[in-house]
Short mmCIF file of C-alpha atoms in Angstrom, two decimals:
data_model
loop_
_atom_site.label_atom_id
_atom_site.label_comp_id
_atom_site.label_asym_id
_atom_site.label_seq_id
_atom_site.Cartn_x
_atom_site.Cartn_y
_atom_site.Cartn_z
CA MET K 1 -0.20 0.07 0.24
CA ASN K 2 1.65 3.10 -1.11
CA ARG K 3 1.05 6.59 0.78
CA VAL K 4 -2.06 7.61 -1.54
CA GLN K 5 -3.76 4.40 -0.69
CA LEU K 6 -2.97 4.94 2.72
CA LEU K 7 -4.31 8.25 2.85
CA PHE K 8 -7.29 7.20 1.44
CA TRP K 9 -8.17 4.35 3.75
CA LEU K 10 -7.24 6.77 6.69
CA ARG K 11 -10.16 8.97 5.27
CA SER K 12 -12.37 6.34 4.64
CA HIS K 13 -12.01 4.56 8.15
CA TRP K 14 -11.40 7.32 10.74
CA ARG K 15 -14.36 6.88 12.52
CA GLN K 16 -13.74 3.56 13.25
CA LEU K 17 -9.92 4.00 13.94
CA LEU K 18 -11.14 6.57 16.84
CA VAL K 19 -13.38 4.31 18.28
CA THR K 20 -10.90 1.65 18.19
CA LEU K 21 -8.56 3.95 19.91
CA GLY K 22 -10.94 5.06 22.46
CA LEU K 23 -11.89 1.63 23.29
CA LEU K 24 -8.04 0.65 23.59
CA GLY K 25 -7.83 3.66 25.89
CA LEU K 26 -10.74 3.03 27.72
CA ALA K 27 -9.55 -0.50 28.27
CA TRP K 28 -5.84 0.54 29.42
CA TRP K 29 -7.79 2.80 31.76
CA ALA K 30 -9.77 0.00 33.42
CA GLY K 31 -6.92 -2.00 33.52
CA GLN K 32 -5.14 0.67 35.50
CA MET K 33 -7.92 1.27 37.62
CA PHE K 34 -8.14 -2.40 38.62
CA GLY K 35 -4.60 -2.91 38.95
CA ASN K 36 -4.67 0.03 41.38
CA TYR K 37 -7.46 -1.75 43.38
CA TYR K 38 -5.92 -4.92 43.42
CA TYR K 39 -2.87 -3.51 44.60
CA LEU K 40 -4.72 -1.37 47.43
CA GLN K 41 -6.27 -4.58 48.34
CA GLN K 42 -3.37 -6.68 48.84
CA VAL K 43 -1.57 -3.57 50.63
CA ASN K 44 -4.77 -3.52 53.10
CA LEU K 45 -4.48 -7.17 53.58
CA LEU K 46 -0.84 -7.00 54.33
CA SER K 47 -1.12 -4.33 56.77
CA SER K 48 -3.73 -6.25 58.33
CA ARG K 49 -2.03 -9.11 58.83
CA LEU K 50 1.11 -7.20 60.00
CA GLU K 51 -0.82 -5.49 62.58
CA GLU K 52 -2.28 -8.84 63.93
CA MET K 53 1.05 -10.42 63.93
CA GLN K 54 2.50 -7.22 65.79
CA GLN K 55 -0.31 -7.24 68.31
CA ARG K 56 0.39 -11.06 68.89
CA SER K 57 3.99 -10.44 69.13
CA ASN K 58 3.37 -7.57 71.85
CA LYS K 59 1.33 -10.15 73.58
CA LEU K 60 3.73 -13.07 73.92
CA THR K 61 6.28 -10.58 74.71
CA THR K 62 4.29 -9.43 77.61
CA GLU K 63 3.53 -12.93 78.82
CA LEU K 64 7.11 -14.00 78.38
CA ASN K 65 8.13 -10.85 80.76
CA GLU K 66 5.62 -11.90 83.12
CA ARG K 67 6.75 -15.57 83.18
CA LEU K 68 10.18 -14.31 83.67
CA LYS K 69 9.24 -12.16 86.55
CA GLN K 70 7.49 -15.29 88.21
CA ASN K 71 10.57 -17.30 87.68
CA ASP K 72 12.84 -14.37 89.10
CA TYR K 73 10.71 -14.26 92.15
CA LEU K 74 10.41 -18.23 92.53
CA THR K 75 13.82 -18.25 92.17
CA ALA K 76 14.71 -15.53 94.93
CA GLU K 77 12.10 -17.03 97.29
CA LEU K 78 13.57 -20.76 96.81
CA ALA K 79 17.03 -19.33 97.51
CA VAL K 80 15.75 -17.57 100.45
CA GLU K 81 14.05 -20.75 101.66
CA LYS K 82 17.17 -22.61 100.96
CA SER K 83 19.37 -20.08 102.91
CA ALA K 84 16.80 -20.11 105.87
CA SER K 85 16.95 -23.88 105.83
CA GLN K 86 20.57 -24.16 106.06
CA LEU K 87 20.77 -21.55 108.65
CA LEU K 88 18.05 -23.47 110.81
CA GLN K 89 19.84 -26.59 110.31
CA LYS K 90 23.16 -25.01 111.27
CA GLU K 91 21.64 -23.87 114.34
CA LEU K 92 19.93 -26.97 115.14
CA LYS K 93 23.21 -28.80 114.80
CA SER K 94 24.61 -26.07 116.92
CA GLU K 95 22.09 -26.42 119.67
CA GLN K 96 22.57 -30.29 119.67
CA GLN K 97 26.06 -29.92 119.99
CA LYS K 98 25.70 -27.74 123.00
CA LEU K 99 23.11 -30.40 124.29
CA PHE K 100 25.70 -33.11 124.07
CA ASP K 101 28.28 -31.08 125.57
CA ASN K 102 26.28 -29.98 128.50
CA ARG K 103 25.10 -33.49 129.20
CA LYS K 104 28.74 -34.70 128.65
CA GLU K 105 29.75 -32.11 131.42
CA LEU K 106 26.63 -32.77 133.89
CA ALA K 107 28.00 -36.69 133.75
CA PHE K 108 31.47 -35.68 134.40
CA TYR K 109 30.62 -33.79 137.47
CA GLN K 110 27.95 -36.46 138.71
CA ARG K 111 30.92 -38.87 138.60
CA ILE K 112 32.76 -36.56 140.71
CA MET K 113 30.17 -35.70 143.21
CA SER K 114 28.38 -38.99 143.05
CA PRO K 115 31.10 -41.75 142.60
CA GLU K 116 30.37 -45.30 142.35
CA PRO K 117 32.50 -47.35 145.31
CA GLN K 118 35.67 -48.75 143.66
CA ASP K 119 38.89 -50.31 145.78
CA SER K 120 41.31 -48.27 143.50
CA GLY K 121 39.61 -44.74 144.21
CA VAL K 122 40.46 -43.60 140.88
CA LEU K 123 38.88 -43.60 137.74
CA ILE K 124 40.36 -42.96 134.24
CA ASP K 125 37.36 -40.69 132.91
CA SER K 126 38.77 -39.95 129.05
CA PHE K 127 41.66 -40.07 126.78
CA THR K 128 41.75 -37.68 123.67
CA ILE K 129 44.34 -37.06 121.05
CA SER K 130 44.27 -34.09 118.76
CA ASN K 131 46.50 -32.47 116.38
CA GLY K 132 49.14 -30.14 117.82
CA ALA K 133 50.09 -26.66 117.27
CA ALA K 134 53.03 -27.80 114.50
CA PRO K 135 52.37 -30.07 111.73
CA GLY K 136 53.27 -33.64 112.89
CA ASN K 137 52.58 -32.80 116.63
CA TYR K 138 49.88 -34.63 118.87
CA ARG K 139 48.33 -33.38 121.78
CA PHE K 140 46.93 -35.72 124.54
CA ASN K 141 44.34 -34.97 127.37
CA LEU K 142 43.84 -37.32 130.28
CA VAL K 143 41.17 -36.82 132.76
CA LEU K 144 41.32 -38.72 136.13
CA ILE K 145 38.29 -38.64 138.64
CA GLN K 146 38.72 -39.29 142.25
CA GLN K 147 36.32 -42.37 143.31
CA ASP K 148 36.99 -41.92 147.35
CA GLN K 149 33.98 -40.87 149.11
CA GLN K 150 36.12 -39.63 151.95
CA ARG K 151 37.69 -37.13 149.61
CA LYS K 152 41.39 -37.80 150.60
CA PHE K 153 44.02 -36.82 148.05
CA ALA K 154 44.12 -39.49 145.40
CA LYS K 155 47.96 -40.34 144.82
CA GLY K 156 50.03 -42.36 142.62
CA THR K 157 52.17 -42.39 139.52
CA LEU K 158 51.17 -42.34 135.81
CA GLU K 159 52.60 -44.39 132.68
CA LEU K 160 51.45 -43.69 129.22
CA THR K 161 52.85 -46.02 126.50
CA VAL K 162 52.18 -45.93 122.74
CA THR K 163 52.12 -49.14 121.01
CA GLY K 164 52.38 -49.65 117.20
CA ARG K 165 54.87 -50.82 114.64
CA GLN K 166 58.03 -49.81 113.48
CA LEU K 167 60.10 -51.13 110.35
CA ASP K 168 57.30 -53.88 110.43
CA LYS K 169 58.01 -54.86 113.86
CA LYS K 170 56.26 -54.39 117.26
CA ALA K 171 57.42 -51.25 119.00
CA SER K 172 56.24 -49.14 122.07
CA GLN K 173 57.23 -45.51 123.21
CA ASP K 174 56.83 -43.70 126.65
CA LEU K 175 54.35 -41.14 125.67
CA LEU K 176 55.12 -38.71 128.53
CA LYS K 177 58.84 -39.00 127.75
CA LEU K 178 58.13 -38.00 124.42
CA ALA K 179 56.15 -34.78 125.62
CA GLY K 180 58.92 -33.69 127.85
CA PHE K 181 57.59 -34.92 131.29
CA GLY K 182 60.12 -36.25 133.65
CA LYS K 183 60.15 -38.67 136.41
CA SER K 184 58.70 -36.40 139.20
CA ASP K 185 55.89 -35.18 136.45
CA LYS K 186 54.40 -38.84 136.45
CA ALA K 187 53.40 -38.54 139.91
CA TYR K 188 49.88 -37.26 140.52
CA SER K 189 48.05 -36.08 143.43
CA PHE K 190 44.48 -34.31 143.65
CA LYS K 191 41.12 -33.97 144.90
CA TYR K 192 38.04 -34.49 142.82
CA PHE K 193 39.60 -34.62 139.25
CA GLN K 194 42.71 -33.96 137.69
CA ILE K 195 43.63 -33.17 133.96
CA ILE K 196 46.90 -33.94 132.56
CA GLU K 197 48.01 -32.75 129.27
CA GLY K 198 50.73 -32.28 126.87
CA GLU K 199 52.20 -32.22 123.27
CA PHE K 200 54.51 -34.54 121.63
CA SER K 201 55.56 -35.94 118.08
CA LEU K 202 56.11 -39.55 117.06
CA PRO K 203 59.68 -40.76 116.03
CA GLU K 204 59.72 -40.96 112.25
CA GLY K 205 58.54 -44.30 110.98
CA PHE K 206 56.50 -45.23 113.81
CA ASN K 207 52.82 -46.25 113.31
CA ALA K 208 50.77 -45.82 116.50
CA GLU K 209 48.05 -48.27 117.21
CA LYS K 210 47.17 -48.13 120.74
CA VAL K 211 47.53 -45.80 123.76
CA GLU K 212 48.13 -47.80 127.08
CA VAL K 213 47.19 -46.06 130.38
CA GLN K 214 48.43 -47.42 133.36
CA LEU K 215 47.96 -45.90 136.96
CA LYS K 216 49.78 -46.94 140.15
CA VAL K 217 47.43 -45.76 143.32
CA ALA K 218 49.00 -45.35 146.68
CA GLY K 219 47.13 -46.59 149.49
CA SER K 220 44.70 -48.93 147.77
CA ARG K 221 44.14 -52.62 147.80
CA ASN K 222 43.62 -52.26 144.17
CA ASN K 223 46.70 -50.57 143.68
CA ARG K 224 46.89 -50.93 139.49
CA ILE K 225 44.74 -49.65 137.11
CA GLU K 226 44.96 -50.26 133.24
CA LYS K 227 43.05 -49.14 130.25
CA SER K 228 43.86 -49.17 126.43
CA PHE K 229 42.65 -46.98 123.80
CA PHE K 230 42.98 -47.27 119.93
CA TRP K 231 44.93 -44.73 118.16
CA PRO K 232 42.10 -42.67 115.84
CA ASN K 233 42.44 -43.33 112.09
CA ASN K 234 41.87 -39.44 111.61
CA GLN K 235 44.55 -38.34 114.30
CA SER K 236 41.97 -36.06 115.74
CA GLY K 237 39.60 -36.37 118.28
CA GLU K 238 38.94 -38.63 121.22
CA ILE K 239 40.34 -42.32 120.70
CA LEU K 240 37.89 -45.26 121.46
CA GLU K 241 38.31 -47.89 124.28
#
């Protein structure tokens, strides 16, 4: 089609062409309007979902903070209860120890004031071994009680012997000599009770097993008292008969 024919065709069909262009423009506008409406609908939907999720997140955050506060409160309460329980147990243990000590002291004085009749007139009440002031040293404590109803002076001499093994052989040591006691220090003379104590160290390689306490009582029909005590495994505290 040449230029003349094209012009002739446009003059013949210009109304139809305008209608077609109008329809195309209307269709484009309608498409734009529909696209904008759909876009706005999607935006509104997403905004609604975002707001809903934000509210849910805020609610969960609030609940979580509340749970954390409750957990902190319960943890603090449990810590206080545990501390109080430990303190109470400590106080109960302390009171029990005081009661034990009081009963022990009461029994001690009862034995002094109301002694049981014995021929010897002297009782070996207790013997203890504990750690000394210096490493490797030991401290002994021997308590003697007078059993004479007439309350005359209890007199006599004392021997303390540590028995055990050294170089896989039976051996013994004079405990009072190890503690620096002289011959005159082994004599006793008292009324009611006497405490004999001192500090000593064992020879190197000597493994103690027992302590033998021997008393010679002056003026008594049964003038010899003997009592043995096992050496404590923990090297501290009272050793047992």
